[in-house]
mmCIF file of C-alpha atoms in Angstrom:
data_model
loop_
_atom_site.group_PDB
_atom_site.id
_atom_site.type_symbol
_atom_site.label_atom_id
_atom_site.label_comp_id
_atom_site.label_asym_id
_atom_site.label_seq_id
_atom_site.Cartn_x
_atom_site.Cartn_y
_atom_site.Cartn_z
ATOM 1 C CA UNK A 7 -31.681 -3.310 3.635
ATOM 2 C CA UNK A 8 -31.093 -0.312 1.540
ATOM 3 C CA UNK A 9 -34.351 2.364 0.854
ATOM 4 C CA UNK A 10 -33.503 5.214 -1.742
ATOM 5 C CA UNK A 11 -36.115 7.956 -1.579
ATOM 6 C CA UNK A 12 -37.200 10.209 -4.190
ATOM 7 C CA UNK A 13 -39.706 12.870 -3.906
ATOM 8 C CA UNK A 14 -42.294 13.433 -6.740
ATOM 9 C CA UNK A 15 -43.748 16.283 -8.584
ATOM 10 C CA UNK A 16 -41.291 18.810 -7.425
ATOM 11 C CA UNK A 17 -37.255 19.164 -7.707
ATOM 12 C CA UNK A 18 -37.196 20.614 -3.857
ATOM 13 C CA UNK A 19 -35.597 17.951 -1.683
ATOM 14 C CA UNK A 20 -38.561 17.251 0.963
ATOM 15 C CA UNK A 21 -41.258 19.189 -0.807
ATOM 16 C CA UNK A 22 -44.040 17.121 -3.282
ATOM 17 C CA UNK A 23 -44.368 13.434 -1.898
ATOM 18 C CA UNK A 24 -41.961 10.754 -0.976
ATOM 19 C CA UNK A 25 -41.576 7.311 -2.480
ATOM 20 C CA UNK A 26 -39.388 4.527 -0.769
ATOM 21 C CA UNK A 27 -37.993 2.521 -4.150
ATOM 22 C CA UNK A 28 -36.529 -0.712 -3.403
ATOM 23 C CA UNK A 29 -34.862 -2.318 -6.538
ATOM 24 C CA UNK A 30 -34.660 -5.992 -5.151
ATOM 25 C CA UNK A 31 -38.056 -6.669 -5.235
ATOM 26 C CA UNK A 32 -38.065 -10.231 -6.235
ATOM 27 C CA UNK A 33 -36.557 -11.407 -3.433
ATOM 28 C CA UNK A 34 -39.284 -10.589 -0.886
ATOM 29 C CA UNK A 35 -42.444 -12.029 -0.783
ATOM 30 C CA UNK A 36 -45.969 -10.061 -0.101
ATOM 31 C CA UNK A 37 -45.583 -10.777 4.068
ATOM 32 C CA UNK A 38 -42.127 -8.997 3.973
ATOM 33 C CA UNK A 39 -42.900 -6.340 1.024
ATOM 34 C CA UNK A 40 -45.428 -4.945 3.529
ATOM 35 C CA UNK A 41 -43.705 -5.017 7.099
ATOM 36 C CA UNK A 42 -41.230 -3.012 4.935
ATOM 37 C CA UNK A 43 -43.909 -0.786 3.524
ATOM 38 C CA UNK A 44 -45.211 -0.464 6.977
ATOM 39 C CA UNK A 45 -41.611 0.851 8.663
ATOM 40 C CA UNK A 46 -40.695 3.081 6.219
ATOM 41 C CA UNK A 47 -44.254 4.673 6.627
ATOM 42 C CA UNK A 48 -44.205 6.401 3.294
ATOM 43 C CA UNK A 49 -47.620 6.893 1.618
ATOM 44 C CA UNK A 50 -46.327 4.119 -1.154
ATOM 45 C CA UNK A 51 -43.261 2.171 -1.120
ATOM 46 C CA UNK A 52 -42.850 0.956 -5.006
ATOM 47 C CA UNK A 53 -40.475 -2.591 -5.770
ATOM 48 C CA UNK A 54 -39.167 -2.982 -9.002
ATOM 49 C CA UNK A 55 -39.205 -6.581 -9.434
ATOM 50 C CA UNK A 56 -38.694 -8.527 -13.302
ATOM 51 C CA UNK A 57 -41.705 -8.887 -15.675
ATOM 52 C CA UNK A 58 -42.125 -11.200 -18.696
ATOM 53 C CA UNK A 59 -44.605 -8.768 -20.414
ATOM 54 C CA UNK A 60 -42.752 -5.807 -20.121
ATOM 55 C CA UNK A 61 -39.287 -3.912 -19.130
ATOM 56 C CA UNK A 62 -40.506 -4.059 -15.286
ATOM 57 C CA UNK A 63 -43.077 -4.568 -12.955
ATOM 58 C CA UNK A 64 -44.039 -2.222 -10.441
ATOM 59 C CA UNK A 65 -45.138 -3.196 -7.010
ATOM 60 C CA UNK A 66 -47.148 -0.521 -4.484
ATOM 61 C CA UNK A 67 -47.475 -0.970 -0.872
ATOM 62 C CA UNK A 68 -48.992 1.356 1.511
ATOM 63 C CA UNK A 69 -48.622 0.937 5.337
ATOM 64 C CA UNK A 70 -51.809 -1.393 5.214
ATOM 65 C CA UNK A 71 -51.926 -2.875 1.873
ATOM 66 C CA UNK A 72 -50.791 -3.201 -1.432
ATOM 67 C CA UNK A 73 -52.477 -1.188 -4.537
ATOM 68 C CA UNK A 74 -52.738 -1.442 -8.098
ATOM 69 C CA UNK A 75 -51.099 1.625 -9.186
ATOM 70 C CA UNK A 76 -49.405 4.737 -7.626
ATOM 71 C CA UNK A 77 -49.125 7.804 -9.892
ATOM 72 C CA UNK A 78 -46.311 9.184 -7.435
ATOM 73 C CA UNK A 79 -44.389 6.049 -6.635
ATOM 74 C CA UNK A 80 -43.984 5.507 -10.488
ATOM 75 C CA UNK A 81 -43.020 8.939 -11.642
ATOM 76 C CA UNK A 82 -40.597 8.798 -8.893
ATOM 77 C CA UNK A 83 -39.031 4.820 -9.419
ATOM 78 C CA UNK A 84 -39.004 5.705 -13.675
ATOM 79 C CA UNK A 85 -36.935 8.535 -12.675
ATOM 80 C CA UNK A 86 -34.598 6.982 -10.418
ATOM 81 C CA UNK A 87 -34.340 3.802 -13.634
ATOM 82 C CA UNK A 88 -33.752 6.565 -15.385
ATOM 83 C CA UNK A 89 -31.087 8.603 -13.665
ATOM 84 C CA UNK A 90 -29.226 5.026 -13.170
ATOM 85 C CA UNK A 91 -29.306 4.393 -16.519
ATOM 86 C CA UNK A 92 -27.597 8.075 -17.226
ATOM 87 C CA UNK A 93 -29.072 8.177 -20.701
ATOM 88 C CA UNK A 94 -29.389 12.081 -22.367
ATOM 89 C CA UNK A 95 -31.925 11.183 -24.908
ATOM 90 C CA UNK A 96 -36.159 10.765 -24.554
ATOM 91 C CA UNK A 97 -36.862 6.803 -23.800
ATOM 92 C CA UNK A 98 -39.665 4.689 -23.952
ATOM 93 C CA UNK A 99 -40.780 2.128 -21.520
ATOM 94 C CA UNK A 100 -43.261 -0.421 -20.600
ATOM 95 C CA UNK A 101 -44.232 -1.136 -16.912
ATOM 96 C CA UNK A 102 -46.571 -3.999 -15.404
ATOM 97 C CA UNK A 103 -48.941 -2.986 -13.039
ATOM 98 C CA UNK A 104 -51.970 -4.434 -10.900
ATOM 99 C CA UNK A 105 -53.867 -1.410 -13.183
ATOM 100 C CA UNK A 106 -52.455 -3.491 -16.452
ATOM 101 C CA UNK A 107 -49.443 -2.644 -18.577
ATOM 102 C CA UNK A 108 -48.804 1.123 -19.238
ATOM 103 C CA UNK A 109 -46.698 3.589 -21.161
ATOM 104 C CA UNK A 110 -44.070 5.541 -19.666
ATOM 105 C CA UNK A 111 -42.054 8.001 -21.511
ATOM 106 C CA UNK A 112 -39.096 9.837 -20.530
ATOM 107 C CA UNK A 113 -38.745 13.411 -21.925
ATOM 108 C CA UNK A 114 -35.359 14.304 -21.640
ATOM 109 C CA UNK A 115 -35.398 18.389 -22.362
ATOM 110 C CA UNK A 116 -38.149 18.749 -19.710
ATOM 111 C CA UNK A 117 -36.581 15.693 -17.434
ATOM 112 C CA UNK A 118 -40.057 14.593 -16.714
ATOM 113 C CA UNK A 119 -41.635 11.091 -16.472
ATOM 114 C CA UNK A 120 -44.926 10.686 -18.658
ATOM 115 C CA UNK A 121 -47.096 7.827 -17.219
ATOM 116 C CA UNK A 122 -50.350 5.976 -18.839
ATOM 117 C CA UNK A 123 -52.681 5.870 -16.860
ATOM 118 C CA UNK A 124 -55.706 2.782 -16.695
ATOM 119 C CA UNK A 125 -58.551 4.738 -18.378
ATOM 120 C CA UNK A 126 -61.116 6.449 -16.333
ATOM 121 C CA UNK A 127 -64.057 5.077 -14.707
ATOM 122 C CA UNK A 128 -66.624 6.666 -12.912
ATOM 123 C CA UNK A 129 -69.240 6.035 -10.297
ATOM 124 C CA UNK A 130 -72.055 8.300 -8.599
ATOM 125 C CA UNK A 131 -71.740 8.581 -4.845
ATOM 126 C CA UNK A 132 -75.513 7.772 -3.647
ATOM 127 C CA UNK A 133 -74.404 8.361 0.305
ATOM 128 C CA UNK A 134 -74.950 11.649 2.902
ATOM 129 C CA UNK A 135 -73.239 13.964 1.542
ATOM 130 C CA UNK A 136 -73.743 15.926 5.289
ATOM 131 C CA UNK A 137 -71.682 13.236 6.647
ATOM 132 C CA UNK A 138 -68.943 13.114 3.941
ATOM 133 C CA UNK A 139 -68.106 16.738 3.980
ATOM 134 C CA UNK A 140 -68.259 15.845 7.997
ATOM 135 C CA UNK A 141 -66.193 13.538 7.296
ATOM 136 C CA UNK A 142 -63.463 16.019 6.372
ATOM 137 C CA UNK A 143 -64.299 18.978 8.659
ATOM 138 C CA UNK A 144 -66.124 20.707 6.289
ATOM 139 C CA UNK A 145 -69.810 21.574 5.760
ATOM 140 C CA UNK A 146 -72.246 20.765 3.134
ATOM 141 C CA UNK A 147 -72.656 24.750 2.603
ATOM 142 C CA UNK A 148 -68.852 24.481 1.207
ATOM 143 C CA UNK A 149 -69.796 22.348 -1.515
ATOM 144 C CA UNK A 150 -69.858 23.510 -5.225
ATOM 145 C CA UNK A 151 -73.491 22.059 -6.123
ATOM 146 C CA UNK A 152 -72.495 22.836 -9.956
ATOM 147 C CA UNK A 153 -70.563 19.495 -10.017
ATOM 148 C CA UNK A 154 -71.553 15.898 -8.790
ATOM 149 C CA UNK A 155 -69.973 14.040 -6.478
ATOM 150 C CA UNK A 156 -68.548 10.984 -7.521
ATOM 151 C CA UNK A 157 -66.052 7.844 -7.207
ATOM 152 C CA UNK A 158 -63.354 7.908 -10.068
ATOM 153 C CA UNK A 159 -60.592 5.767 -10.973
ATOM 154 C CA UNK A 160 -57.747 5.520 -13.440
ATOM 155 C CA UNK A 161 -56.254 2.728 -11.626
ATOM 156 C CA UNK A 162 -57.498 3.716 -7.552
ATOM 157 C CA UNK A 163 -60.783 4.159 -6.317
ATOM 158 C CA UNK A 164 -61.104 7.522 -4.938
ATOM 159 C CA UNK A 165 -63.649 10.220 -3.925
ATOM 160 C CA UNK A 166 -64.210 13.716 -5.747
ATOM 161 C CA UNK A 167 -65.546 16.383 -3.994
ATOM 162 C CA UNK A 168 -66.134 19.892 -5.883
ATOM 163 C CA UNK A 169 -65.661 22.324 -3.321
ATOM 164 C CA UNK A 170 -66.349 25.904 -3.757
ATOM 165 C CA UNK A 171 -63.404 28.311 -2.375
ATOM 166 C CA UNK A 172 -59.887 27.717 -1.623
ATOM 167 C CA UNK A 173 -59.930 28.568 1.988
ATOM 168 C CA UNK A 174 -61.993 25.519 3.029
ATOM 169 C CA UNK A 175 -59.018 23.567 2.246
ATOM 170 C CA UNK A 176 -56.949 25.178 5.763
ATOM 171 C CA UNK A 177 -60.179 24.240 7.398
ATOM 172 C CA UNK A 178 -60.060 20.406 6.531
ATOM 173 C CA UNK A 179 -59.799 17.541 9.489
ATOM 174 C CA UNK A 180 -60.115 14.235 8.195
ATOM 175 C CA UNK A 181 -61.782 11.697 9.969
ATOM 176 C CA UNK A 182 -60.605 9.001 8.258
ATOM 177 C CA UNK A 183 -61.996 5.997 10.537
ATOM 178 C CA UNK A 184 -65.663 7.593 9.117
ATOM 179 C CA UNK A 185 -64.777 6.977 5.617
ATOM 180 C CA UNK A 186 -65.640 3.480 5.195
ATOM 181 C CA UNK A 187 -69.465 3.542 6.635
ATOM 182 C CA UNK A 188 -69.834 6.940 5.025
ATOM 183 C CA UNK A 189 -68.693 5.685 1.247
ATOM 184 C CA UNK A 190 -70.993 2.691 1.252
ATOM 185 C CA UNK A 191 -70.488 2.159 -2.817
ATOM 186 C CA UNK A 192 -66.786 1.996 -2.292
ATOM 187 C CA UNK A 193 -65.821 1.752 1.346
ATOM 188 C CA UNK A 194 -62.038 1.293 0.582
ATOM 189 C CA UNK A 195 -62.069 4.616 -1.359
ATOM 190 C CA UNK A 196 -59.875 7.703 -0.581
ATOM 191 C CA UNK A 197 -61.803 11.019 -0.157
ATOM 192 C CA UNK A 198 -60.366 13.745 -2.751
ATOM 193 C CA UNK A 199 -61.922 17.090 -2.637
ATOM 194 C CA UNK A 200 -60.587 19.706 -5.155
ATOM 195 C CA UNK A 201 -61.213 23.755 -6.299
ATOM 196 C CA UNK A 202 -61.246 25.489 -9.032
ATOM 197 C CA UNK A 203 -59.304 28.440 -7.410
ATOM 198 C CA UNK A 204 -55.306 27.911 -6.281
ATOM 199 C CA UNK A 205 -52.798 29.375 -5.082
ATOM 200 C CA UNK A 206 -50.631 29.666 -7.964
ATOM 201 C CA UNK A 207 -51.730 31.272 -11.394
ATOM 202 C CA UNK A 208 -50.458 28.643 -13.156
ATOM 203 C CA UNK A 209 -52.546 26.307 -11.928
ATOM 204 C CA UNK A 210 -55.914 24.790 -13.359
ATOM 205 C CA UNK A 211 -56.851 22.758 -9.968
ATOM 206 C CA UNK A 212 -56.021 22.678 -6.367
ATOM 207 C CA UNK A 213 -56.521 19.658 -4.719
ATOM 208 C CA UNK A 214 -55.888 17.666 -1.087
ATOM 209 C CA UNK A 215 -55.783 13.616 -0.510
ATOM 210 C CA UNK A 216 -57.552 12.159 2.273
ATOM 211 C CA UNK A 217 -56.265 8.362 2.483
ATOM 212 C CA UNK A 218 -58.273 4.799 3.121
ATOM 213 C CA UNK A 219 -58.468 4.358 6.867
ATOM 214 C CA UNK A 220 -56.941 0.824 5.818
ATOM 215 C CA UNK A 221 -53.620 2.716 4.361
ATOM 216 C CA UNK A 222 -52.154 3.204 7.342
ATOM 217 C CA UNK A 223 -51.848 6.834 6.529
ATOM 218 C CA UNK A 224 -54.006 9.977 6.775
ATOM 219 C CA UNK A 225 -52.623 12.430 3.784
ATOM 220 C CA UNK A 226 -50.864 12.045 0.540
ATOM 221 C CA UNK A 227 -49.340 15.093 -0.206
ATOM 222 C CA UNK A 228 -49.701 15.519 -4.043
ATOM 223 C CA UNK A 229 -51.212 12.378 -5.565
ATOM 224 C CA UNK A 230 -50.553 11.119 -9.498
ATOM 225 C CA UNK A 231 -53.221 8.928 -10.067
ATOM 226 C CA UNK A 232 -56.298 11.507 -7.947
ATOM 227 C CA UNK A 233 -54.464 13.959 -10.108
ATOM 228 C CA UNK A 234 -55.288 11.999 -13.344
ATOM 229 C CA UNK A 235 -58.842 10.933 -12.182
ATOM 230 C CA UNK A 236 -59.000 14.552 -11.606
ATOM 231 C CA UNK A 237 -58.207 15.727 -15.193
ATOM 232 C CA UNK A 238 -60.920 13.377 -16.628
ATOM 233 C CA UNK A 239 -63.468 14.789 -14.303
ATOM 234 C CA UNK A 240 -62.375 18.135 -15.556
ATOM 235 C CA UNK A 241 -63.115 16.800 -19.031
ATOM 236 C CA UNK A 242 -66.479 15.001 -18.512
ATOM 237 C CA UNK A 243 -68.479 17.267 -15.891
ATOM 238 C CA UNK A 244 -66.570 20.822 -16.127
ATOM 239 C CA UNK A 245 -65.240 21.246 -19.496
ATOM 240 C CA UNK A 246 -67.450 18.778 -21.765
ATOM 241 C CA UNK A 247 -64.757 19.115 -24.227
ATOM 242 C CA UNK A 248 -62.999 16.169 -25.843
ATOM 243 C CA UNK A 249 -59.257 17.347 -24.407
ATOM 244 C CA UNK A 250 -57.655 18.580 -21.830
ATOM 245 C CA UNK A 251 -54.257 19.701 -20.473
ATOM 246 C CA UNK A 252 -54.235 20.814 -16.462
ATOM 247 C CA UNK A 253 -51.731 21.913 -14.135
ATOM 248 C CA UNK A 254 -52.591 20.627 -11.079
ATOM 249 C CA UNK A 255 -51.526 21.742 -7.622
ATOM 250 C CA UNK A 256 -51.623 20.143 -4.061
ATOM 251 C CA UNK A 257 -49.884 19.562 -0.819
ATOM 252 C CA UNK A 258 -49.772 23.665 0.296
ATOM 253 C CA UNK A 259 -51.436 23.317 3.310
ATOM 254 C CA UNK A 260 -48.967 20.790 4.628
ATOM 255 C CA UNK A 261 -45.981 22.487 3.259
ATOM 256 C CA UNK A 262 -45.504 19.473 0.891
ATOM 257 C CA UNK A 263 -46.251 21.619 -1.995
ATOM 258 C CA UNK A 264 -45.884 20.095 -5.926
ATOM 259 C CA UNK A 265 -47.168 20.418 -9.087
ATOM 260 C CA UNK A 266 -48.869 17.697 -11.317
ATOM 261 C CA UNK A 267 -49.224 17.811 -15.234
ATOM 262 C CA UNK A 268 -52.582 15.990 -16.165
ATOM 263 C CA UNK A 269 -53.691 15.262 -19.504
ATOM 264 C CA UNK A 270 -57.227 14.034 -20.563
ATOM 265 C CA UNK A 271 -58.342 12.671 -24.170
ATOM 266 C CA UNK A 272 -61.593 11.897 -25.362
ATOM 267 C CA UNK A 273 -61.589 8.774 -27.121
ATOM 268 C CA UNK A 274 -65.194 7.486 -28.768
ATOM 269 C CA UNK A 275 -66.941 6.606 -24.692
ATOM 270 C CA UNK A 276 -63.290 6.491 -23.222
ATOM 271 C CA UNK A 277 -61.214 8.764 -21.476
ATOM 272 C CA UNK A 278 -57.392 8.077 -21.893
ATOM 273 C CA UNK A 279 -55.443 9.755 -18.780
ATOM 274 C CA UNK A 280 -51.879 10.469 -18.876
ATOM 275 C CA UNK A 281 -49.809 12.401 -16.283
ATOM 276 C CA UNK A 282 -46.376 13.806 -16.263
ATOM 277 C CA UNK A 283 -44.135 15.069 -13.427
ATOM 278 C CA UNK A 284 -40.956 16.027 -12.149
ATOM 279 C CA UNK A 285 -38.606 13.923 -9.161
ATOM 280 C CA UNK A 286 -35.476 14.144 -7.322
ATOM 281 C CA UNK A 287 -33.175 12.155 -5.280
ATOM 282 C CA UNK A 288 -33.407 12.811 -1.643
ATOM 283 C CA UNK A 289 -31.620 10.505 0.160
ATOM 284 C CA UNK A 290 -31.069 6.769 0.574
ATOM 285 C CA UNK A 291 -31.274 4.897 3.959
ATOM 286 C CA UNK A 292 -31.081 1.398 5.851
ATOM 287 C CA UNK A 293 -33.871 -0.198 7.423
ATOM 288 C CA UNK A 294 -33.225 -3.575 9.863
ATOM 289 C CA UNK A 295 -35.995 -5.923 8.989
ATOM 290 C CA UNK A 296 -35.170 -8.442 12.091
#
């Protein structure tokens, strides 16, 4: 069977975050989808399926399990669909996901995909901070105590850890197997440290993303859903405003740098989140399921 690879949050092949796209997702049951994702080995594979309630239904599989939403896989898959359509104007889509029906907009002039995410949700981390920092190779002294450690989700749960300085990110060494015992409220969550120091002057936040031990991967190079919830975190805990428009960088430490544009808007008691980014077709390859 054929896999189409797009590199996301970049316009440079083999940078950013790869997604494996499977165009005929309705042909496969859950077990085969999981097997395909395991063989391909990317942080996510995205299966394009038919939908009765939207333009497309997208299903996302890590090598270890199905996840309700994946930002980079959505951006890459919708860019593939746009490329196939050969359009030369802006276009709107609706997609069905495990996190609900979401709006997608293609900006022709910028050649970017803008995706809506689920409204942001935060839960306090009540565990051992020292153990948490040790699990990614840092000390509790590296923590930026101005801001809280929280679990956050715009469709997929991650643990947001504010870090003081950028140089700490070069020292990070995750021990993913320890995560569930430390993340007692959300044992299947990933860990996403971030800092307000950046490599690029145009960036507002820098992050790394360490996968849940159940996902079958160690690190995600440039993470769409985590960047979305980072934008909401910035609005809620850092800036305290009603709207933010951020550039978020990630992947520099593993030579996979990419950029995510994150938007958060306060709407009464809810925080609405969108992200946008670029993607480039990288290659097409085949795998054998037998």
